[in-house]
């Protein structure tokens, strides 16, 4: 028996999340089915992160056990011949039989939340960013984000349905980047005479040792409220200190969220 690790990228728009569900197609279901067809075995993968319905990924990680003699690094190529267009195996390799994608020391996960901040919705941005028509004060969002850094009890920043007994997590880094809409994009979008400084993408990038259910989306939703002026930046500190689910900010929509990478120690 061998254990194969795969790194998976996917557009989550048409899926009911990662984990198998009784009422919809999931990423895990597709992977189990296609790997089983390839190997001729009944395969059940083990994933590192159970992304929600509509959430995307560039670097989710999973493992499966097989008797197949296909070289570890060739599974990616073989599986990509069978995958739908919105799921890609980025790479594959063979690992030790006791290697588990969730139970490793010093795991680091990075997520990005993408906001399309403009006066008019752009249909080409709908799948991968959340539209906000109100001007956002990015500097105030950055001030609020500073309170997220470090080790905290994030009970106020997780969904009430979480089953985590320990809600303490460490955020190693959080940045907020502005990407102005360039002239080429504006011309194609028929906005030659618009104020380009008002057309931008705002990317919230968060790296930590782990995240609670909906934690990144709640952080994003709360920072959006700071950017709109509903909250002062210090409100983030107050919400954290409350340690209550009822103190959470608004949960931002799933389509803006991307699991960028899961990094393991060498």
PDB file of C-alpha atoms in Angstrom:
ATOM      1  CA  UNK A   1       0.000   0.000   0.000  1.00  0.00           C
ATOM      2  CA  UNK A   2       1.198   3.520  -0.851  1.00  0.00           C
ATOM      3  CA  UNK A   3      -0.006   6.984   0.178  1.00  0.00           C
ATOM      4  CA  UNK A   4      -0.268   9.633  -2.542  1.00  0.00           C
ATOM      5  CA  UNK A   5      -0.531  13.357  -1.838  1.00  0.00           C
ATOM      6  CA  UNK A   6      -2.258  15.683  -4.302  1.00  0.00           C
ATOM      7  CA  UNK A   7      -2.513  19.478  -4.444  1.00  0.00           C
ATOM      8  CA  UNK A   8      -5.888  20.503  -5.861  1.00  0.00           C
ATOM      9  CA  UNK A   9      -7.083  23.759  -7.439  1.00  0.00           C
ATOM     10  CA  UNK A  10     -10.755  24.359  -8.203  1.00  0.00           C
ATOM     11  CA  UNK A  11     -13.434  26.857  -9.050  1.00  0.00           C
ATOM     12  CA  UNK A  12     -15.982  26.186  -6.315  1.00  0.00           C
ATOM     13  CA  UNK A  13     -18.911  27.941  -8.004  1.00  0.00           C
ATOM     14  CA  UNK A  14     -20.732  24.799  -9.105  1.00  0.00           C
ATOM     15  CA  UNK A  15     -19.983  22.681  -6.025  1.00  0.00           C
ATOM     16  CA  UNK A  16     -21.501  22.308  -2.574  1.00  0.00           C
ATOM     17  CA  UNK A  17     -18.113  22.668  -0.928  1.00  0.00           C
ATOM     18  CA  UNK A  18     -15.358  20.124  -0.402  1.00  0.00           C
ATOM     19  CA  UNK A  19     -16.947  17.558   1.887  1.00  0.00           C
ATOM     20  CA  UNK A  20     -19.403  14.958   0.545  1.00  0.00           C
ATOM     21  CA  UNK A  21     -23.020  16.088   0.993  1.00  0.00           C
ATOM     22  CA  UNK A  22     -26.282  14.165   0.492  1.00  0.00           C
ATOM     23  CA  UNK A  23     -27.886  16.945  -1.570  1.00  0.00           C
ATOM     24  CA  UNK A  24     -25.253  18.193  -3.997  1.00  0.00           C
ATOM     25  CA  UNK A  25     -22.028  17.495  -5.884  1.00  0.00           C
ATOM     26  CA  UNK A  26     -18.789  18.222  -3.998  1.00  0.00           C
ATOM     27  CA  UNK A  27     -15.077  18.339  -4.782  1.00  0.00           C
ATOM     28  CA  UNK A  28     -14.401  15.312  -2.578  1.00  0.00           C
ATOM     29  CA  UNK A  29     -17.050  13.285  -4.409  1.00  0.00           C
ATOM     30  CA  UNK A  30     -15.530  14.050  -7.820  1.00  0.00           C
ATOM     31  CA  UNK A  31     -12.012  13.203  -6.625  1.00  0.00           C
ATOM     32  CA  UNK A  32     -13.110   9.924  -5.034  1.00  0.00           C
ATOM     33  CA  UNK A  33     -14.936   8.916  -8.205  1.00  0.00           C
ATOM     34  CA  UNK A  34     -12.169   9.751 -10.665  1.00  0.00           C
ATOM     35  CA  UNK A  35      -9.300   8.340  -8.588  1.00  0.00           C
ATOM     36  CA  UNK A  36     -11.318   5.126  -8.096  1.00  0.00           C
ATOM     37  CA  UNK A  37     -11.836   4.857 -11.869  1.00  0.00           C
ATOM     38  CA  UNK A  38      -8.134   5.392 -12.499  1.00  0.00           C
ATOM     39  CA  UNK A  39      -6.898   2.844  -9.954  1.00  0.00           C
ATOM     40  CA  UNK A  40      -9.749   0.327 -10.046  1.00  0.00           C
ATOM     41  CA  UNK A  41     -10.017   0.621  -6.249  1.00  0.00           C
ATOM     42  CA  UNK A  42     -12.581   2.081  -3.855  1.00  0.00           C
ATOM     43  CA  UNK A  43     -10.752   5.310  -2.964  1.00  0.00           C
ATOM     44  CA  UNK A  44     -11.703   7.685  -0.138  1.00  0.00           C
ATOM     45  CA  UNK A  45      -9.473  10.747   0.020  1.00  0.00           C
ATOM     46  CA  UNK A  46      -8.553  12.649   3.183  1.00  0.00           C
ATOM     47  CA  UNK A  47      -8.543  16.424   2.715  1.00  0.00           C
ATOM     48  CA  UNK A  48      -6.672  19.138   4.581  1.00  0.00           C
ATOM     49  CA  UNK A  49      -9.361  21.832   4.426  1.00  0.00           C
ATOM     50  CA  UNK A  50     -13.132  21.523   4.013  1.00  0.00           C
ATOM     51  CA  UNK A  51     -13.934  24.618   1.998  1.00  0.00           C
ATOM     52  CA  UNK A  52     -17.559  25.790   1.912  1.00  0.00           C
ATOM     53  CA  UNK A  53     -19.982  25.874  -0.976  1.00  0.00           C
ATOM     54  CA  UNK A  54     -18.857  28.410  -3.581  1.00  0.00           C
ATOM     55  CA  UNK A  55     -15.361  28.853  -2.140  1.00  0.00           C
ATOM     56  CA  UNK A  56     -12.381  28.418  -4.479  1.00  0.00           C
ATOM     57  CA  UNK A  57      -8.894  26.976  -4.019  1.00  0.00           C
ATOM     58  CA  UNK A  58      -5.493  27.159  -5.654  1.00  0.00           C
ATOM     59  CA  UNK A  59      -3.749  24.795  -3.253  1.00  0.00           C
ATOM     60  CA  UNK A  60      -5.928  22.475  -1.179  1.00  0.00           C
ATOM     61  CA  UNK A  61      -4.193  19.242  -0.168  1.00  0.00           C
ATOM     62  CA  UNK A  62      -5.439  15.659   0.088  1.00  0.00           C
ATOM     63  CA  UNK A  63      -4.078  12.125   0.344  1.00  0.00           C
ATOM     64  CA  UNK A  64      -5.322   8.682  -0.652  1.00  0.00           C
ATOM     65  CA  UNK A  65      -4.037   5.141  -0.242  1.00  0.00           C
ATOM     66  CA  UNK A  66      -3.622   2.850  -3.231  1.00  0.00           C
ATOM     67  CA  UNK A  67      -2.045  -0.350  -4.478  1.00  0.00           C
ATOM     68  CA  UNK A  68      -1.590   1.220  -7.915  1.00  0.00           C
ATOM     69  CA  UNK A  69       1.907   1.170  -9.404  1.00  0.00           C
ATOM     70  CA  UNK A  70       1.510   4.558 -11.114  1.00  0.00           C
ATOM     71  CA  UNK A  71       4.487   6.744 -10.061  1.00  0.00           C
ATOM     72  CA  UNK A  72       3.499   9.329  -7.466  1.00  0.00           C
ATOM     73  CA  UNK A  73       4.356  12.320  -9.617  1.00  0.00           C
ATOM     74  CA  UNK A  74       2.367  10.935 -12.569  1.00  0.00           C
ATOM     75  CA  UNK A  75      -0.975  10.794 -10.792  1.00  0.00           C
ATOM     76  CA  UNK A  76      -1.524  14.528 -11.448  1.00  0.00           C
ATOM     77  CA  UNK A  77      -1.165  14.050 -15.208  1.00  0.00           C
ATOM     78  CA  UNK A  78      -3.304  10.903 -15.287  1.00  0.00           C
ATOM     79  CA  UNK A  79      -6.091  12.392 -13.169  1.00  0.00           C
ATOM     80  CA  UNK A  80      -6.249  15.661 -15.096  1.00  0.00           C
ATOM     81  CA  UNK A  81      -7.311  13.665 -18.163  1.00  0.00           C
ATOM     82  CA  UNK A  82     -10.439  12.688 -16.227  1.00  0.00           C
ATOM     83  CA  UNK A  83     -11.260  15.855 -14.270  1.00  0.00           C
ATOM     84  CA  UNK A  84     -13.919  18.424 -15.180  1.00  0.00           C
ATOM     85  CA  UNK A  85     -12.508  21.746 -16.379  1.00  0.00           C
ATOM     86  CA  UNK A  86     -13.063  23.454 -13.021  1.00  0.00           C
ATOM     87  CA  UNK A  87     -10.894  21.001 -11.019  1.00  0.00           C
ATOM     88  CA  UNK A  88      -7.144  20.601 -11.593  1.00  0.00           C
ATOM     89  CA  UNK A  89      -4.563  18.442  -9.841  1.00  0.00           C
ATOM     90  CA  UNK A  90      -1.636  20.858  -9.570  1.00  0.00           C
ATOM     91  CA  UNK A  91       0.899  18.227  -8.551  1.00  0.00           C
ATOM     92  CA  UNK A  92       1.192  14.837  -6.857  1.00  0.00           C
ATOM     93  CA  UNK A  93       3.819  12.861  -4.982  1.00  0.00           C
ATOM     94  CA  UNK A  94       4.239   9.858  -2.719  1.00  0.00           C
ATOM     95  CA  UNK A  95       4.487  10.409   1.053  1.00  0.00           C
ATOM     96  CA  UNK A  96       4.981   8.205   4.094  1.00  0.00           C
ATOM     97  CA  UNK A  97       1.963   6.083   5.055  1.00  0.00           C
ATOM     98  CA  UNK A  98       1.523   7.966   8.336  1.00  0.00           C
ATOM     99  CA  UNK A  99       1.576  11.417   6.689  1.00  0.00           C
ATOM    100  CA  UNK A 100      -1.769  13.187   7.328  1.00  0.00           C
ATOM    101  CA  UNK A 101      -2.730  16.525   5.706  1.00  0.00           C
ATOM    102  CA  UNK A 102      -4.417  17.877   8.854  1.00  0.00           C
ATOM    103  CA  UNK A 103      -2.170  16.561  11.610  1.00  0.00           C
ATOM    104  CA  UNK A 104       1.275  17.997  10.951  1.00  0.00           C
ATOM    105  CA  UNK A 105       3.253  20.372  13.135  1.00  0.00           C
ATOM    106  CA  UNK A 106       3.520  24.013  12.086  1.00  0.00           C
ATOM    107  CA  UNK A 107       0.944  23.931   9.286  1.00  0.00           C
ATOM    108  CA  UNK A 108       0.389  27.352   7.735  1.00  0.00           C
ATOM    109  CA  UNK A 109      -2.696  28.222   5.662  1.00  0.00           C
ATOM    110  CA  UNK A 110      -3.130  31.274   3.453  1.00  0.00           C
ATOM    111  CA  UNK A 111      -6.459  32.622   2.234  1.00  0.00           C
ATOM    112  CA  UNK A 112      -7.340  35.613   0.082  1.00  0.00           C
ATOM    113  CA  UNK A 113     -10.637  37.464   0.047  1.00  0.00           C
ATOM    114  CA  UNK A 114     -11.275  39.469  -3.138  1.00  0.00           C
ATOM    115  CA  UNK A 115     -13.536  42.526  -3.245  1.00  0.00           C
ATOM    116  CA  UNK A 116     -14.499  44.307  -6.464  1.00  0.00           C
ATOM    117  CA  UNK A 117     -15.048  47.911  -5.347  1.00  0.00           C
ATOM    118  CA  UNK A 118     -16.732  49.948  -8.100  1.00  0.00           C
ATOM    119  CA  UNK A 119     -19.874  51.908  -8.867  1.00  0.00           C
ATOM    120  CA  UNK A 120     -21.166  49.286 -11.311  1.00  0.00           C
ATOM    121  CA  UNK A 121     -21.008  45.505 -11.102  1.00  0.00           C
ATOM    122  CA  UNK A 122     -18.645  43.829 -13.579  1.00  0.00           C
ATOM    123  CA  UNK A 123     -20.075  40.447 -14.701  1.00  0.00           C
ATOM    124  CA  UNK A 124     -16.564  39.148 -15.387  1.00  0.00           C
ATOM    125  CA  UNK A 125     -15.721  39.577 -11.687  1.00  0.00           C
ATOM    126  CA  UNK A 126     -18.820  37.893 -10.243  1.00  0.00           C
ATOM    127  CA  UNK A 127     -17.435  34.387  -9.777  1.00  0.00           C
ATOM    128  CA  UNK A 128     -14.233  35.319  -7.960  1.00  0.00           C
ATOM    129  CA  UNK A 129     -14.909  38.518  -6.030  1.00  0.00           C
ATOM    130  CA  UNK A 130     -17.597  40.169  -3.933  1.00  0.00           C
ATOM    131  CA  UNK A 131     -19.054  43.379  -5.331  1.00  0.00           C
ATOM    132  CA  UNK A 132     -19.167  46.448  -3.066  1.00  0.00           C
ATOM    133  CA  UNK A 133     -20.469  49.664  -4.636  1.00  0.00           C
ATOM    134  CA  UNK A 134     -19.750  51.948  -1.666  1.00  0.00           C
ATOM    135  CA  UNK A 135     -16.326  53.563  -1.419  1.00  0.00           C
ATOM    136  CA  UNK A 136     -14.140  51.641   1.032  1.00  0.00           C
ATOM    137  CA  UNK A 137     -11.537  53.351   3.205  1.00  0.00           C
ATOM    138  CA  UNK A 138      -8.685  50.888   2.799  1.00  0.00           C
ATOM    139  CA  UNK A 139      -6.443  52.664   5.287  1.00  0.00           C
ATOM    140  CA  UNK A 140      -9.042  52.233   8.027  1.00  0.00           C
ATOM    141  CA  UNK A 141      -9.430  48.585   7.029  1.00  0.00           C
ATOM    142  CA  UNK A 142      -5.676  48.159   7.473  1.00  0.00           C
ATOM    143  CA  UNK A 143      -5.845  49.784  10.899  1.00  0.00           C
ATOM    144  CA  UNK A 144      -8.606  47.395  11.923  1.00  0.00           C
ATOM    145  CA  UNK A 145      -6.737  44.391  10.526  1.00  0.00           C
ATOM    146  CA  UNK A 146      -3.829  45.027  12.896  1.00  0.00           C
ATOM    147  CA  UNK A 147      -6.014  43.827  15.788  1.00  0.00           C
ATOM    148  CA  UNK A 148      -6.387  40.448  14.040  1.00  0.00           C
ATOM    149  CA  UNK A 149      -2.641  39.743  14.125  1.00  0.00           C
ATOM    150  CA  UNK A 150      -1.268  37.341  16.701  1.00  0.00           C
ATOM    151  CA  UNK A 151      -2.818  34.691  18.911  1.00  0.00           C
ATOM    152  CA  UNK A 152      -6.433  35.330  19.955  1.00  0.00           C
ATOM    153  CA  UNK A 153      -9.594  33.554  20.932  1.00  0.00           C
ATOM    154  CA  UNK A 154     -11.551  33.984  17.686  1.00  0.00           C
ATOM    155  CA  UNK A 155     -14.900  32.790  19.091  1.00  0.00           C
ATOM    156  CA  UNK A 156     -16.500  36.025  17.836  1.00  0.00           C
ATOM    157  CA  UNK A 157     -15.199  35.342  14.349  1.00  0.00           C
ATOM    158  CA  UNK A 158     -16.625  31.888  13.703  1.00  0.00           C
ATOM    159  CA  UNK A 159     -20.031  30.565  12.705  1.00  0.00           C
ATOM    160  CA  UNK A 160     -22.321  29.455  15.528  1.00  0.00           C
ATOM    161  CA  UNK A 161     -22.402  25.982  13.927  1.00  0.00           C
ATOM    162  CA  UNK A 162     -18.697  25.399  14.476  1.00  0.00           C
ATOM    163  CA  UNK A 163     -17.847  22.206  16.362  1.00  0.00           C
ATOM    164  CA  UNK A 164     -14.375  23.370  17.379  1.00  0.00           C
ATOM    165  CA  UNK A 165     -13.756  23.002  21.105  1.00  0.00           C
ATOM    166  CA  UNK A 166     -10.713  25.287  20.994  1.00  0.00           C
ATOM    167  CA  UNK A 167     -11.301  28.644  19.264  1.00  0.00           C
ATOM    168  CA  UNK A 168      -7.784  30.016  19.807  1.00  0.00           C
ATOM    169  CA  UNK A 169      -5.879  30.569  16.561  1.00  0.00           C
ATOM    170  CA  UNK A 170      -2.764  32.509  15.512  1.00  0.00           C
ATOM    171  CA  UNK A 171      -2.778  34.881  12.552  1.00  0.00           C
ATOM    172  CA  UNK A 172       0.807  35.310  11.351  1.00  0.00           C
ATOM    173  CA  UNK A 173       0.130  37.917   8.683  1.00  0.00           C
ATOM    174  CA  UNK A 174      -2.762  39.946   7.300  1.00  0.00           C
ATOM    175  CA  UNK A 175      -2.393  42.416   4.449  1.00  0.00           C
ATOM    176  CA  UNK A 176      -4.840  44.469   2.401  1.00  0.00           C
ATOM    177  CA  UNK A 177      -3.804  45.343  -1.128  1.00  0.00           C
ATOM    178  CA  UNK A 178      -5.451  47.703  -3.635  1.00  0.00           C
ATOM    179  CA  UNK A 179      -5.301  46.878  -7.342  1.00  0.00           C
ATOM    180  CA  UNK A 180      -6.585  49.846  -9.420  1.00  0.00           C
ATOM    181  CA  UNK A 181      -8.499  49.114 -12.587  1.00  0.00           C
ATOM    182  CA  UNK A 182      -6.117  49.884 -15.447  1.00  0.00           C
ATOM    183  CA  UNK A 183      -6.928  51.758 -18.652  1.00  0.00           C
ATOM    184  CA  UNK A 184      -7.027  48.570 -20.717  1.00  0.00           C
ATOM    185  CA  UNK A 185      -9.685  47.069 -18.449  1.00  0.00           C
ATOM    186  CA  UNK A 186     -11.638  50.321 -18.343  1.00  0.00           C
ATOM    187  CA  UNK A 187     -11.657  50.618 -22.138  1.00  0.00           C
ATOM    188  CA  UNK A 188     -12.933  47.066 -22.538  1.00  0.00           C
ATOM    189  CA  UNK A 189     -15.575  47.736 -19.931  1.00  0.00           C
ATOM    190  CA  UNK A 190     -16.752  50.840 -21.811  1.00  0.00           C
ATOM    191  CA  UNK A 191     -15.698  53.270 -19.085  1.00  0.00           C
ATOM    192  CA  UNK A 192     -13.194  55.476 -20.867  1.00  0.00           C
ATOM    193  CA  UNK A 193     -14.596  58.543 -19.129  1.00  0.00           C
ATOM    194  CA  UNK A 194     -15.054  57.074 -15.646  1.00  0.00           C
ATOM    195  CA  UNK A 195     -12.981  57.864 -12.566  1.00  0.00           C
ATOM    196  CA  UNK A 196     -10.490  55.001 -12.677  1.00  0.00           C
ATOM    197  CA  UNK A 197      -9.451  55.535  -9.066  1.00  0.00           C
ATOM    198  CA  UNK A 198     -12.916  54.347  -8.043  1.00  0.00           C
ATOM    199  CA  UNK A 199     -12.572  51.060  -9.942  1.00  0.00           C
ATOM    200  CA  UNK A 200     -10.383  48.660  -8.000  1.00  0.00           C
ATOM    201  CA  UNK A 201      -9.951  45.230  -6.540  1.00  0.00           C
ATOM    202  CA  UNK A 202      -9.182  44.985  -2.833  1.00  0.00           C
ATOM    203  CA  UNK A 203      -7.494  41.780  -1.675  1.00  0.00           C
ATOM    204  CA  UNK A 204      -7.411  40.765   1.993  1.00  0.00           C
ATOM    205  CA  UNK A 205      -4.672  38.125   2.445  1.00  0.00           C
ATOM    206  CA  UNK A 206      -4.518  36.187   5.726  1.00  0.00           C
ATOM    207  CA  UNK A 207      -1.975  33.581   6.837  1.00  0.00           C
ATOM    208  CA  UNK A 208      -2.363  31.606  10.050  1.00  0.00           C
ATOM    209  CA  UNK A 209      -1.937  28.262  11.759  1.00  0.00           C
ATOM    210  CA  UNK A 210      -5.592  27.406  11.176  1.00  0.00           C
ATOM    211  CA  UNK A 211      -9.015  28.949  10.719  1.00  0.00           C
ATOM    212  CA  UNK A 212     -12.420  28.328  12.262  1.00  0.00           C
ATOM    213  CA  UNK A 213     -15.644  27.743  10.332  1.00  0.00           C
ATOM    214  CA  UNK A 214     -16.355  30.942   8.303  1.00  0.00           C
ATOM    215  CA  UNK A 215     -13.558  32.774  10.161  1.00  0.00           C
ATOM    216  CA  UNK A 216     -11.953  34.400   7.110  1.00  0.00           C
ATOM    217  CA  UNK A 217     -15.321  35.382   5.642  1.00  0.00           C
ATOM    218  CA  UNK A 218     -16.350  36.989   8.937  1.00  0.00           C
ATOM    219  CA  UNK A 219     -13.025  38.833   9.154  1.00  0.00           C
ATOM    220  CA  UNK A 220     -13.601  40.079   5.594  1.00  0.00           C
ATOM    221  CA  UNK A 221     -17.203  41.066   6.272  1.00  0.00           C
ATOM    222  CA  UNK A 222     -16.216  42.946   9.413  1.00  0.00           C
ATOM    223  CA  UNK A 223     -13.370  44.762   7.660  1.00  0.00           C
ATOM    224  CA  UNK A 224     -15.781  45.767   4.888  1.00  0.00           C
ATOM    225  CA  UNK A 225     -17.976  47.363   7.560  1.00  0.00           C
ATOM    226  CA  UNK A 226     -14.911  49.229   8.831  1.00  0.00           C
ATOM    227  CA  UNK A 227     -14.160  50.358   5.292  1.00  0.00           C
ATOM    228  CA  UNK A 228     -17.697  51.641   4.831  1.00  0.00           C
ATOM    229  CA  UNK A 229     -17.549  53.587   8.103  1.00  0.00           C
ATOM    230  CA  UNK A 230     -20.068  51.538  10.075  1.00  0.00           C
ATOM    231  CA  UNK A 231     -17.315  50.511  12.500  1.00  0.00           C
ATOM    232  CA  UNK A 232     -14.227  52.323  13.695  1.00  0.00           C
ATOM    233  CA  UNK A 233     -11.050  50.212  13.388  1.00  0.00           C
ATOM    234  CA  UNK A 234     -11.026  49.697  17.184  1.00  0.00           C
ATOM    235  CA  UNK A 235     -14.304  47.803  16.872  1.00  0.00           C
ATOM    236  CA  UNK A 236     -12.285  44.789  15.710  1.00  0.00           C
ATOM    237  CA  UNK A 237     -10.529  44.718  19.086  1.00  0.00           C
ATOM    238  CA  UNK A 238     -13.867  44.958  20.921  1.00  0.00           C
ATOM    239  CA  UNK A 239     -15.374  42.101  18.909  1.00  0.00           C
ATOM    240  CA  UNK A 240     -12.351  39.914  19.621  1.00  0.00           C
ATOM    241  CA  UNK A 241     -12.474  40.648  23.337  1.00  0.00           C
ATOM    242  CA  UNK A 242     -16.187  39.778  23.524  1.00  0.00           C
ATOM    243  CA  UNK A 243     -15.440  36.124  22.585  1.00  0.00           C
ATOM    244  CA  UNK A 244     -19.088  35.576  21.672  1.00  0.00           C
ATOM    245  CA  UNK A 245     -20.609  34.276  18.443  1.00  0.00           C
ATOM    246  CA  UNK A 246     -23.280  36.989  18.706  1.00  0.00           C
ATOM    247  CA  UNK A 247     -20.570  39.673  18.421  1.00  0.00           C
ATOM    248  CA  UNK A 248     -19.489  38.535  14.960  1.00  0.00           C
ATOM    249  CA  UNK A 249     -19.488  40.844  11.997  1.00  0.00           C
ATOM    250  CA  UNK A 250     -21.341  40.091   8.803  1.00  0.00           C
ATOM    251  CA  UNK A 251     -20.191  36.950   6.990  1.00  0.00           C
ATOM    252  CA  UNK A 252     -18.984  37.971   3.529  1.00  0.00           C
ATOM    253  CA  UNK A 253     -20.230  35.904   0.552  1.00  0.00           C
ATOM    254  CA  UNK A 254     -18.276  32.758  -0.397  1.00  0.00           C
ATOM    255  CA  UNK A 255     -17.398  33.664  -3.985  1.00  0.00           C
ATOM    256  CA  UNK A 256     -14.679  36.126  -2.939  1.00  0.00           C
ATOM    257  CA  UNK A 257     -12.753  33.543  -0.898  1.00  0.00           C
ATOM    258  CA  UNK A 258      -9.780  31.543  -2.206  1.00  0.00           C
ATOM    259  CA  UNK A 259      -7.689  29.003  -0.304  1.00  0.00           C
ATOM    260  CA  UNK A 260      -4.315  29.993  -1.729  1.00  0.00           C
ATOM    261  CA  UNK A 261      -2.003  27.444  -0.129  1.00  0.00           C
ATOM    262  CA  UNK A 262      -1.381  25.049   2.730  1.00  0.00           C
ATOM    263  CA  UNK A 263       2.289  24.954   3.703  1.00  0.00           C
ATOM    264  CA  UNK A 264       4.013  22.233   5.697  1.00  0.00           C
ATOM    265  CA  UNK A 265       7.461  22.210   7.316  1.00  0.00           C
ATOM    266  CA  UNK A 266      10.171  20.632   5.193  1.00  0.00           C
TER     267      UNK A 266
END
